[in-house]
């Protein structure tokens, strides 16, 4: 009977994967299946994290069967693993090659900052939040990202939001102010910019362990990509003593005792004690992995890494070309839209002018009609006056005839004649006045007809101007090893390996503009502070602001002097 497969759930930073494994499946086989599924080639940074039967986090051993390890099992749920970065790069921009690798680191570091696993000063939290928004949403758009649209986003650590008297809307404005400055940066570039700033944080990539020296003083051991550092129990930001990996040739432990042998054989062993055996096993595993990567970085890249870098370079060029093409297309559409708006405005202006011309023509036609009516009335009045004058003349003739025959009534007739003459003169004067008015109306009519003719010609010319025959408008819309009770390993160390990390500077030191803006942000927030600074805030302010030191200056300082002197300092703590 075939063995029954076991269901496994692997949670990456942005996905959940499920597999069915056999009882004899090794950790490496499961790990290989995961990285193949997500398309990851830079596998040396990552591991599978699980919770053991005692609720301690543990890294899956690749050389052993999955089911033989001390997994916390459930009868109803699949076996659960987290796919996480176990080792961290010294310089993200040089070591993280694939886009998927950069994304996984970005999401994991962002989560560590938001949960305060990694301390980040408030003003830098705001800056990182703006890069996170650029990485998630792309360029800020006032139309899309309206006020309140980011309120559901996890922008800042709770510690920061509670420390200052700012509402969620005010925090959103602070983040948006920075976000607007990232316009044009690709999402992938924004993730890398986030990591460039985050890698300068003092707690970035450090695994802390509770240890004691021979005197029994409780201290922290910090293991990271650059070496081993010793911290005071009250200060995880400022290491007191440091040993680069190039100074270490052998690491081993026996039960709770851990021994580190320096390359300088004249120096005494560096000895400390952990609380549990499992802690020493984890320290040993981290030492081996970080040491190997430290030395590998200081050698010529392997063929595989060279190929990955070449491929990544080509993909980056393609993305840049695509971005340029998109930007050119956006600009072309923008110009086309502007041309359309200009043309539309011109058409609207022409239509308004044509409407005005038509209205003027209608007014002129109405005026002409009124003048025609007046002229006709004048002609009719003139005709009536002429008839009245003719009638008066005929009446005058009849009266004269009567005068000849009626001599007896001469005086009376003379008077009537005189009256008739006066009336006739008056009528004649009125007729002359009407005739004059008629001539005036004729003159006005001729001028009105002339204006009508001119208005018609103007309207015809206007119609020709308003028809854009000479304008072309485009219709184109889219053109390990584990130990028993004791174990050790001899490290392949080049004592002359470069220690260039001691001369590095932070991203904000290199960018004075960013440095000044962060200082302004710090002053602005300082005016709204409502809670006391945390211990880490005070340490950071004392180191960075008051003393002007940073992570790399501190690193150089704590490595000064002989190995023996530093070990003696450790023993004396």
Coordinates of C-alpha atoms in Angstrom, one line a residue:
X1 CA 0.0 0.0 0.0
X2 CA 1.4 3.4 -1.1
X3 CA 2.2 5.8 1.7
X4 CA -0.4 8.6 2.2
X5 CA 0.8 12.0 1.1
X6 CA 0.9 14.9 3.6
X7 CA -0.5 18.3 2.8
X8 CA 1.9 21.2 3.3
X9 CA 1.1 25.0 3.2
X10 CA 3.9 27.4 2.4
X11 CA 3.3 31.1 3.0
X12 CA 5.5 33.5 1.1
X13 CA 5.3 37.3 1.7
X14 CA 2.7 37.7 -1.0
X15 CA 1.1 34.2 -1.6
X16 CA 0.1 30.9 -0.1
X17 CA 1.2 27.7 -1.8
X18 CA 0.0 24.2 -1.1
X19 CA 1.9 21.0 -1.9
X20 CA 1.4 17.3 -1.2
X21 CA 4.7 15.6 0.0
X22 CA 5.6 12.0 0.6
X23 CA 6.8 10.8 4.0
X24 CA 10.4 10.5 2.6
X25 CA 10.4 14.0 1.1
X26 CA 13.5 15.9 2.2
X27 CA 13.7 19.5 3.2
X28 CA 15.7 20.3 0.1
X29 CA 13.0 18.7 -2.2
X30 CA 10.3 20.8 -0.6
X31 CA 12.5 23.9 -0.8
X32 CA 13.3 23.3 -4.4
X33 CA 9.6 22.8 -5.2
X34 CA 8.8 26.2 -3.6
X35 CA 11.5 28.2 -5.4
X36 CA 10.6 26.6 -8.7
X37 CA 7.0 27.5 -8.2
X38 CA 7.7 31.2 -7.5
X39 CA 10.6 31.4 -10.1
X40 CA 13.3 32.3 -7.6
X41 CA 17.0 31.6 -8.5
X42 CA 18.8 33.6 -5.7
X43 CA 18.0 30.8 -3.3
X44 CA 21.0 31.3 -1.0
X45 CA 19.2 34.1 1.0
X46 CA 16.1 32.1 1.8
X47 CA 14.8 29.2 4.0
X48 CA 11.6 27.6 5.3
X49 CA 10.6 28.6 8.8
X50 CA 8.4 26.5 11.0
X51 CA 7.2 26.3 14.6
X52 CA 8.4 23.3 16.5
X53 CA 6.5 21.2 19.1
X54 CA 7.7 23.7 21.8
X55 CA 6.5 26.7 19.9
X56 CA 10.0 27.9 19.0
X57 CA 10.7 29.1 15.5
X58 CA 13.1 26.8 13.6
X59 CA 14.6 26.7 10.1
X60 CA 13.8 23.5 8.1
X61 CA 17.0 21.4 7.7
X62 CA 17.4 20.7 4.0
X63 CA 19.4 17.5 4.4
X64 CA 16.8 15.8 6.5
X65 CA 13.3 14.4 5.8
X66 CA 10.6 17.0 6.4
X67 CA 8.5 14.7 8.6
X68 CA 11.5 13.6 10.7
X69 CA 11.9 17.1 12.1
X70 CA 10.3 18.4 15.2
X71 CA 7.3 20.0 13.5
X72 CA 4.2 21.2 15.3
X73 CA 1.6 18.9 13.8
X74 CA -2.2 19.3 13.5
X75 CA -4.7 16.5 12.6
X76 CA -6.9 19.0 10.8
X77 CA -4.6 21.5 9.2
X78 CA -1.7 21.2 6.7
X79 CA 1.9 21.5 7.9
X80 CA 2.7 25.2 7.9
X81 CA 5.9 26.8 6.7
X82 CA 6.9 30.4 6.1
X83 CA 9.2 31.1 3.2
X84 CA 11.5 33.9 4.5
X85 CA 14.8 35.6 4.0
X86 CA 17.3 34.0 6.4
X87 CA 20.4 35.9 5.3
X88 CA 20.6 39.5 4.2
X89 CA 22.7 41.3 1.5
X90 CA 25.3 43.9 2.4
X91 CA 24.3 46.1 -0.6
X92 CA 20.8 45.5 -2.0
X93 CA 21.4 47.3 -5.2
X94 CA 24.4 45.1 -6.1
X95 CA 23.3 41.7 -4.7
X96 CA 19.6 41.4 -5.3
X97 CA 19.4 40.6 -8.9
X98 CA 16.0 39.2 -9.7
X99 CA 12.8 41.3 -9.4
X100 CA 11.1 38.5 -7.4
X101 CA 14.0 38.6 -4.9
X102 CA 13.8 42.3 -4.5
X103 CA 10.0 42.1 -4.0
X104 CA 10.3 39.4 -1.3
X105 CA 13.0 41.3 0.6
X106 CA 11.0 44.5 0.3
X107 CA 7.8 43.0 1.7
X108 CA 9.7 41.2 4.5
X109 CA 11.7 44.3 5.6
X110 CA 8.5 46.5 5.3
X111 CA 6.7 44.1 7.6
X112 CA 9.6 44.1 10.1
X113 CA 9.6 47.9 10.2
X114 CA 5.8 48.2 10.6
X115 CA 5.8 45.7 13.5
X116 CA 8.9 47.5 15.1
X117 CA 11.0 44.4 14.8
X118 CA 13.4 46.8 13.1
X119 CA 13.6 50.3 14.7
X120 CA 13.1 53.1 12.2
X121 CA 13.0 56.8 13.2
X122 CA 9.6 58.5 12.6
X123 CA 10.6 60.9 9.8
X124 CA 12.2 57.9 7.9
X125 CA 9.1 55.9 8.5
X126 CA 7.1 58.6 6.6
X127 CA 9.7 58.5 3.7
X128 CA 9.6 54.7 3.5
X129 CA 5.8 54.7 3.5
X130 CA 5.8 57.0 0.5
X131 CA 8.2 54.6 -1.4
X132 CA 5.9 51.7 -0.4
X133 CA 2.9 53.6 -1.9
X134 CA 4.9 54.2 -5.1
X135 CA 5.8 50.5 -5.2
X136 CA 2.2 49.5 -4.8
X137 CA 0.2 52.1 -6.7
X138 CA 2.8 53.7 -9.0
X139 CA 2.7 57.5 -9.6
X140 CA 0.4 59.6 -7.4
X141 CA -2.7 60.8 -9.1
X142 CA -4.9 63.5 -7.6
X143 CA -7.9 62.1 -9.5
X144 CA -7.4 58.5 -8.3
X145 CA -5.8 58.9 -4.9
X146 CA -8.3 61.3 -3.3
X147 CA -8.0 62.3 0.4
X148 CA -8.9 59.4 2.6
X149 CA -8.0 56.7 0.0
X150 CA -4.9 55.6 2.0
X151 CA -6.7 55.4 5.4
X152 CA -7.0 51.6 5.0
X153 CA -3.3 51.2 4.2
X154 CA -0.7 50.2 6.8
X155 CA 1.5 53.2 6.4
X156 CA 3.4 53.6 9.6
X157 CA 4.3 51.6 12.8
X158 CA 1.7 52.0 15.6
X159 CA 4.5 53.4 17.8
X160 CA 4.9 56.4 15.4
X161 CA 1.2 57.1 14.9
X162 CA 0.6 57.1 18.7
X163 CA 3.6 59.2 19.5
X164 CA 2.5 62.4 17.7
X165 CA -0.8 64.3 17.8
X166 CA -1.7 63.8 14.1
X167 CA -4.9 62.4 12.8
X168 CA -4.9 59.6 10.2
X169 CA -5.8 62.2 7.6
X170 CA -2.8 64.3 8.6
X171 CA -0.5 61.3 8.4
X172 CA -1.8 60.6 5.0
X173 CA -1.0 64.1 3.9
X174 CA 2.6 63.8 5.2
X175 CA 3.1 60.5 3.2
X176 CA 1.4 62.0 0.0
X177 CA 3.7 65.0 0.2
X178 CA 6.7 62.7 -0.2
X179 CA 5.0 60.3 -2.6
X180 CA 4.4 63.1 -5.1
X181 CA 8.2 63.5 -5.4
X182 CA 8.6 59.9 -6.7
X183 CA 6.7 60.6 -9.9
X184 CA 8.1 58.6 -12.8
X185 CA 9.8 56.0 -10.7
X186 CA 8.9 52.4 -11.7
X187 CA 7.4 50.2 -9.0
X188 CA 10.4 47.9 -9.1
X189 CA 12.7 50.9 -8.6
X190 CA 10.6 52.2 -5.7
X191 CA 11.0 48.8 -3.9
X192 CA 14.8 49.0 -4.4
X193 CA 14.9 52.6 -3.1
X194 CA 13.0 51.5 -0.1
X195 CA 15.6 48.8 0.6
X196 CA 18.5 51.1 0.0
X197 CA 17.3 53.3 2.9
X198 CA 16.2 50.4 5.1
X199 CA 19.6 48.7 4.9
X200 CA 21.1 51.7 6.6
X201 CA 18.9 51.1 9.7
X202 CA 20.9 49.8 12.6
X203 CA 18.8 46.7 13.2
X204 CA 18.5 45.7 9.5
X205 CA 19.4 42.1 9.0
X206 CA 20.6 41.5 12.6
X207 CA 19.7 38.4 14.5
X208 CA 20.0 39.0 18.2
X209 CA 20.8 36.4 20.8
X210 CA 20.9 36.5 24.6
X211 CA 24.4 35.6 25.8
X212 CA 26.7 35.9 28.8
X213 CA 30.4 36.5 29.0
X214 CA 32.7 34.6 31.5
X215 CA 31.8 37.2 34.1
X216 CA 28.1 36.4 33.7
X217 CA 27.2 39.8 32.3
X218 CA 24.0 39.6 30.2
X219 CA 24.6 40.9 26.6
X220 CA 23.3 40.6 23.1
X221 CA 25.2 38.9 20.3
X222 CA 24.3 40.3 16.9
X223 CA 24.9 38.1 13.9
X224 CA 24.5 39.8 10.5
X225 CA 26.0 39.9 7.0
X226 CA 29.1 41.9 8.1
X227 CA 30.2 39.9 11.2
X228 CA 29.5 39.5 14.9
X229 CA 28.8 42.4 17.2
X230 CA 28.3 42.7 20.9
X231 CA 25.5 44.9 22.3
X232 CA 24.6 46.2 25.7
X233 CA 21.3 44.8 27.0
X234 CA 19.7 48.2 26.9
X235 CA 20.8 49.2 23.4
X236 CA 20.2 47.2 20.3
X237 CA 21.1 50.1 18.0
X238 CA 24.8 50.7 19.1
X239 CA 27.1 47.8 19.1
X240 CA 30.0 48.1 21.5
X241 CA 32.5 45.5 20.0
X242 CA 32.7 44.1 16.5
X243 CA 34.4 41.3 14.6
X244 CA 34.2 41.2 10.8
X245 CA 33.9 37.7 9.3
X246 CA 37.4 38.1 7.8
X247 CA 38.8 37.9 11.4
X248 CA 37.1 34.6 12.2
X249 CA 38.5 31.1 11.2
X250 CA 36.6 28.7 13.3
X251 CA 33.3 28.6 15.2
X252 CA 32.1 25.8 17.5
X253 CA 30.0 25.1 20.5
X254 CA 29.9 22.5 23.3
X255 CA 26.6 22.4 25.0
X256 CA 25.8 26.1 26.0
X257 CA 29.4 27.2 25.5
X258 CA 30.2 28.9 22.1
X259 CA 33.8 29.4 21.0
X260 CA 35.1 31.6 18.2
X261 CA 38.7 31.3 17.1
X262 CA 40.2 34.4 15.5
X263 CA 42.5 34.4 12.4
X264 CA 45.1 35.9 14.7
X265 CA 46.4 32.8 16.4
X266 CA 48.0 35.0 19.1
X267 CA 44.7 36.2 20.2
X268 CA 42.6 34.3 22.8
X269 CA 39.4 32.6 21.9
X270 CA 36.2 34.6 21.9
X271 CA 34.0 32.6 24.3
X272 CA 30.4 33.2 25.4
X273 CA 27.5 31.2 26.8
X274 CA 23.9 30.9 25.5
X275 CA 20.9 29.9 27.5
X276 CA 20.0 26.9 25.5
X277 CA 21.7 24.4 23.2
X278 CA 19.3 25.2 20.4
X279 CA 20.5 28.8 20.5
X280 CA 24.1 27.8 19.9
X281 CA 22.9 25.6 16.9
X282 CA 21.1 28.6 15.4
X283 CA 24.2 30.8 16.0
X284 CA 26.4 28.3 14.3
X285 CA 24.1 28.0 11.3
X286 CA 23.9 31.7 10.9
X287 CA 27.7 32.1 11.3
X288 CA 28.3 29.6 8.6
X289 CA 25.8 31.0 6.1
X290 CA 26.7 34.7 6.6
X291 CA 30.5 33.9 6.5
X292 CA 30.1 32.1 3.3
X293 CA 28.2 34.9 1.7
X294 CA 30.6 37.5 3.1
X295 CA 33.5 35.7 1.4
X296 CA 31.6 35.1 -1.8
X297 CA 30.8 38.8 -2.2
X298 CA 34.6 39.5 -2.2
X299 CA 35.3 37.1 -5.0
X300 CA 34.5 37.1 -8.7
X301 CA 30.9 36.2 -9.4
X302 CA 30.1 32.7 -10.4
X303 CA 29.0 31.9 -13.9
X304 CA 25.4 31.5 -12.7
X305 CA 25.4 34.9 -10.9
X306 CA 27.0 36.5 -14.0
X307 CA 24.3 35.1 -16.2
X308 CA 21.6 36.3 -13.8
X309 CA 23.0 39.8 -13.7
X310 CA 23.3 39.9 -17.5
X311 CA 19.7 38.7 -17.8
X312 CA 18.6 41.2 -15.2
X313 CA 20.5 44.0 -17.0
X314 CA 18.7 43.1 -20.3
X315 CA 15.3 43.0 -18.5
X316 CA 16.0 46.4 -16.9
X317 CA 16.9 47.9 -20.3
X318 CA 13.7 46.5 -21.8
X319 CA 11.7 48.0 -18.9
X320 CA 13.4 51.3 -19.4
X321 CA 12.7 51.2 -23.1
X322 CA 9.1 50.3 -22.4
X323 CA 8.8 53.1 -19.9
X324 CA 10.3 55.5 -22.5
X325 CA 7.8 54.2 -25.0
X326 CA 4.9 54.6 -22.6
X327 CA 6.1 58.1 -21.6
X328 CA 6.4 59.1 -25.3
X329 CA 2.9 57.7 -25.9
X330 CA 1.5 59.5 -22.9
X331 CA 3.1 62.7 -24.1
X332 CA 1.8 62.2 -27.6
X333 CA -1.7 61.6 -26.3
X334 CA -1.3 64.7 -24.1
X335 CA -0.3 66.8 -27.0
X336 CA -3.1 65.3 -29.1
X337 CA -5.6 66.1 -26.4
X338 CA -4.3 69.6 -26.2
X339 CA -4.6 70.0 -30.0
X340 CA -8.2 68.6 -29.7
X341 CA -9.0 71.1 -27.0
X342 CA -7.5 74.0 -29.0
X343 CA -9.5 72.8 -32.1
X344 CA -12.6 72.4 -30.1
X345 CA -12.2 75.9 -28.6
X346 CA -11.7 77.3 -32.1
X347 CA -14.8 75.5 -33.4
X348 CA -16.8 76.8 -30.5
X349 CA -15.6 80.3 -31.2
X350 CA -16.4 80.0 -34.9
X351 CA -19.9 78.6 -34.1
X352 CA -20.5 81.5 -31.7
X353 CA -19.3 84.0 -34.4
X354 CA -21.5 82.3 -37.0
X355 CA -24.5 82.4 -34.6
X356 CA -23.8 86.1 -34.1
X357 CA -23.6 86.7 -37.8
X358 CA -26.8 84.8 -38.4
X359 CA -28.5 86.8 -35.7
X360 CA -27.2 90.1 -37.3
X361 CA -28.6 88.9 -40.7
X362 CA -32.0 88.1 -39.2
X363 CA -32.0 91.5 -37.5
X364 CA -31.1 93.2 -40.8
X365 CA -33.8 91.3 -42.7
X366 CA -36.3 92.3 -40.1
X367 CA -35.2 95.9 -40.4
X368 CA -35.4 95.7 -44.2
X369 CA -39.0 94.3 -44.0
X370 CA -40.0 97.2 -41.7
X371 CA -38.5 99.7 -44.1
X372 CA -40.4 98.1 -47.0
X373 CA -43.6 98.3 -45.1
X374 CA -43.0 102.0 -44.3
X375 CA -42.1 102.7 -48.0
X376 CA -45.3 101.0 -49.1
X377 CA -47.3 103.0 -46.6
X378 CA -45.6 106.2 -47.8
X379 CA -46.5 105.4 -51.4
X380 CA -50.1 104.7 -50.5
X381 CA -50.2 108.0 -48.6
X382 CA -48.7 109.8 -51.5
X383 CA -51.3 108.3 -53.8
X384 CA -54.1 109.3 -51.5
X385 CA -52.7 112.9 -51.4
X386 CA -52.4 113.1 -55.1
X387 CA -56.0 112.0 -55.4
X388 CA -57.1 114.6 -52.9
X389 CA -55.1 117.3 -54.7
X390 CA -56.8 116.3 -58.0
X391 CA -60.1 116.4 -56.3
X392 CA -59.3 119.8 -54.9
X393 CA -58.3 121.1 -58.3
X394 CA -61.5 119.8 -59.8
X395 CA -63.5 121.3 -57.0
X396 CA -61.6 124.6 -57.6
X397 CA -62.6 124.5 -61.3
X398 CA -66.2 123.9 -60.4
X399 CA -66.2 126.7 -57.9
X400 CA -64.7 129.1 -60.5
X401 CA -67.5 128.1 -62.9
X402 CA -70.0 128.8 -60.2
X403 CA -68.4 132.2 -59.6
X404 CA -68.9 133.1 -63.2
X405 CA -72.5 132.2 -63.1
X406 CA -73.3 133.5 -59.6
X407 CA -72.2 137.0 -59.6
X408 CA -74.7 137.8 -56.9
X409 CA -73.0 135.6 -54.4
X410 CA -69.5 136.8 -55.3
X411 CA -68.4 137.7 -51.8
X412 CA -69.4 134.4 -50.4
X413 CA -67.9 132.5 -53.3
X414 CA -64.7 134.5 -53.0
X415 CA -64.5 133.6 -49.4
X416 CA -65.1 130.0 -50.2
X417 CA -62.6 130.1 -53.0
X418 CA -60.0 131.6 -50.7
X419 CA -60.7 128.9 -48.2
X420 CA -60.5 126.3 -50.9
X421 CA -57.2 127.8 -52.1
X422 CA -55.8 127.8 -48.6
X423 CA -56.9 124.3 -48.1
X424 CA -55.4 123.3 -51.5
X425 CA -52.1 125.0 -50.6
X426 CA -52.1 123.1 -47.3
X427 CA -52.8 119.9 -49.1
X428 CA -50.1 120.6 -51.6
X429 CA -47.6 121.3 -48.7
X430 CA -48.6 118.0 -47.1
X431 CA -48.2 116.2 -50.4
X432 CA -44.8 117.7 -50.8
X433 CA -43.9 116.6 -47.3
X434 CA -45.2 113.1 -48.0
X435 CA -43.2 113.0 -51.2
X436 CA -40.1 114.1 -49.3
X437 CA -40.7 111.4 -46.7
X438 CA -41.2 108.8 -49.5
X439 CA -37.8 109.8 -51.1
X440 CA -36.2 109.4 -47.6
X441 CA -37.8 106.0 -47.2
X442 CA -36.5 105.0 -50.6
X443 CA -33.0 106.1 -49.7
X444 CA -33.2 104.1 -46.4
X445 CA -34.5 101.1 -48.3
X446 CA -31.6 101.2 -50.7
X447 CA -29.1 101.4 -47.8
X448 CA -30.9 98.5 -46.0
X449 CA -30.7 96.4 -49.2
X450 CA -27.0 97.2 -49.4
X451 CA -26.4 96.1 -45.8
X452 CA -28.4 92.9 -46.3
X453 CA -26.2 92.2 -49.3
X454 CA -23.0 92.8 -47.3
X455 CA -24.3 90.7 -44.4
X456 CA -25.0 87.8 -46.8
X457 CA -21.5 88.0 -48.2
X458 CA -20.0 88.1 -44.7
X459 CA -22.0 85.1 -43.6
X460 CA -20.8 83.1 -46.6
X461 CA -17.2 84.0 -45.9
X462 CA -17.7 83.1 -42.2
X463 CA -19.0 79.7 -43.1
X464 CA -15.9 79.1 -45.2
X465 CA -13.7 80.0 -42.2
X466 CA -15.6 77.8 -39.8
X467 CA -15.1 74.7 -41.8
X468 CA -11.7 73.2 -40.8
X469 CA -10.7 71.8 -44.1
X470 CA -7.0 72.5 -43.5
X471 CA -6.9 70.8 -40.0
X472 CA -6.1 67.1 -39.6
X473 CA -7.2 65.6 -36.3
X474 CA -6.1 62.1 -35.4
X475 CA -8.7 59.5 -34.4
X476 CA -6.0 57.1 -33.1
X477 CA -6.8 56.3 -29.4
X478 CA -4.1 53.7 -28.8
X479 CA -1.2 53.5 -31.2
X480 CA 23.6 23.5 8.1
X481 CA 24.4 21.8 9.6
X482 CA 23.1 21.0 13.1
X483 CA 25.0 19.8 16.1
X484 CA 24.6 17.2 18.8
X485 CA 25.8 18.5 22.1
X486 CA 28.9 19.9 20.5
X487 CA 29.9 20.9 17.0
X488 CA 32.3 23.1 15.1
X489 CA 33.3 24.2 11.7
X490 CA 36.5 25.5 10.1
X491 CA 35.6 28.6 8.1
X492 CA 37.4 29.2 4.8
X493 CA 38.5 32.8 5.6
X494 CA 40.6 35.2 3.6
X495 CA 42.1 37.4 6.3
X496 CA 42.9 40.0 3.6
X497 CA 39.3 40.2 2.3
X498 CA 38.1 43.7 1.8
X499 CA 36.4 45.5 4.7
X500 CA 35.0 48.2 2.5
X501 CA 31.8 48.2 4.5
X502 CA 33.6 50.3 7.1
X503 CA 33.9 53.2 4.7
X504 CA 30.3 53.1 3.5
X505 CA 28.0 56.0 3.9
X506 CA 24.2 56.0 4.3
X507 CA 21.8 56.8 1.5
X508 CA 20.7 60.0 3.3
X509 CA 24.3 61.1 3.7
X510 CA 24.9 60.8 0.0
X511 CA 21.7 62.6 -0.9
X512 CA 21.9 66.0 0.8
X513 CA 18.5 67.1 -0.6
X514 CA 16.8 64.0 1.1
X515 CA 18.8 64.7 4.3
X516 CA 17.5 68.3 4.5
X517 CA 13.9 67.2 3.9
X518 CA 14.1 64.5 6.5
X519 CA 15.4 67.1 9.0
X520 CA 12.5 69.3 8.1
X521 CA 10.1 66.4 8.6
X522 CA 11.7 65.7 12.0
X523 CA 11.2 69.3 13.1
X524 CA 7.6 69.3 11.9
X525 CA 6.8 66.1 13.8
X526 CA 8.6 67.4 16.8
X527 CA 6.0 70.2 17.1
X528 CA 3.2 67.7 17.3
X529 CA 4.8 65.2 19.8
X530 CA 2.4 64.1 22.5
X531 CA 4.2 61.1 24.0
X532 CA 7.7 60.8 25.3
X533 CA 10.4 59.4 23.1
X534 CA 11.0 55.7 23.3
X535 CA 14.4 54.4 24.4
X536 CA 15.3 53.7 20.8
X537 CA 14.3 57.3 19.8
X538 CA 16.6 58.7 22.4
X539 CA 19.5 56.5 21.4
X540 CA 19.0 57.3 17.7
X541 CA 18.8 61.1 18.4
X542 CA 21.9 60.9 20.6
X543 CA 23.9 59.0 18.0
X544 CA 22.7 60.4 14.7
X545 CA 21.6 64.0 15.5
X546 CA 23.8 64.9 18.5
X547 CA 27.0 63.0 17.7
X548 CA 26.6 62.8 13.9
X549 CA 27.4 59.1 13.7
X550 CA 25.7 56.4 11.7
X551 CA 25.7 52.6 11.3
X552 CA 28.9 52.4 9.3
X553 CA 30.9 54.9 11.4
X554 CA 30.0 52.9 14.5
X555 CA 31.0 49.7 12.7
X556 CA 34.4 51.1 11.9
X557 CA 34.9 52.4 15.5
X558 CA 34.0 49.1 17.2
X559 CA 36.5 47.2 15.0
X560 CA 39.4 49.4 16.0
X561 CA 42.4 47.9 17.8
X562 CA 43.7 44.3 17.9
X563 CA 41.4 41.3 18.1
X564 CA 42.9 40.6 21.5
X565 CA 42.1 44.0 22.9
X566 CA 38.5 43.7 21.7
X567 CA 38.1 40.3 23.3
X568 CA 39.5 41.6 26.5
X569 CA 37.0 44.5 26.4
X570 CA 34.2 41.9 25.9
X571 CA 35.4 39.9 28.9
X572 CA 35.5 43.0 31.0
X573 CA 31.9 44.1 30.2

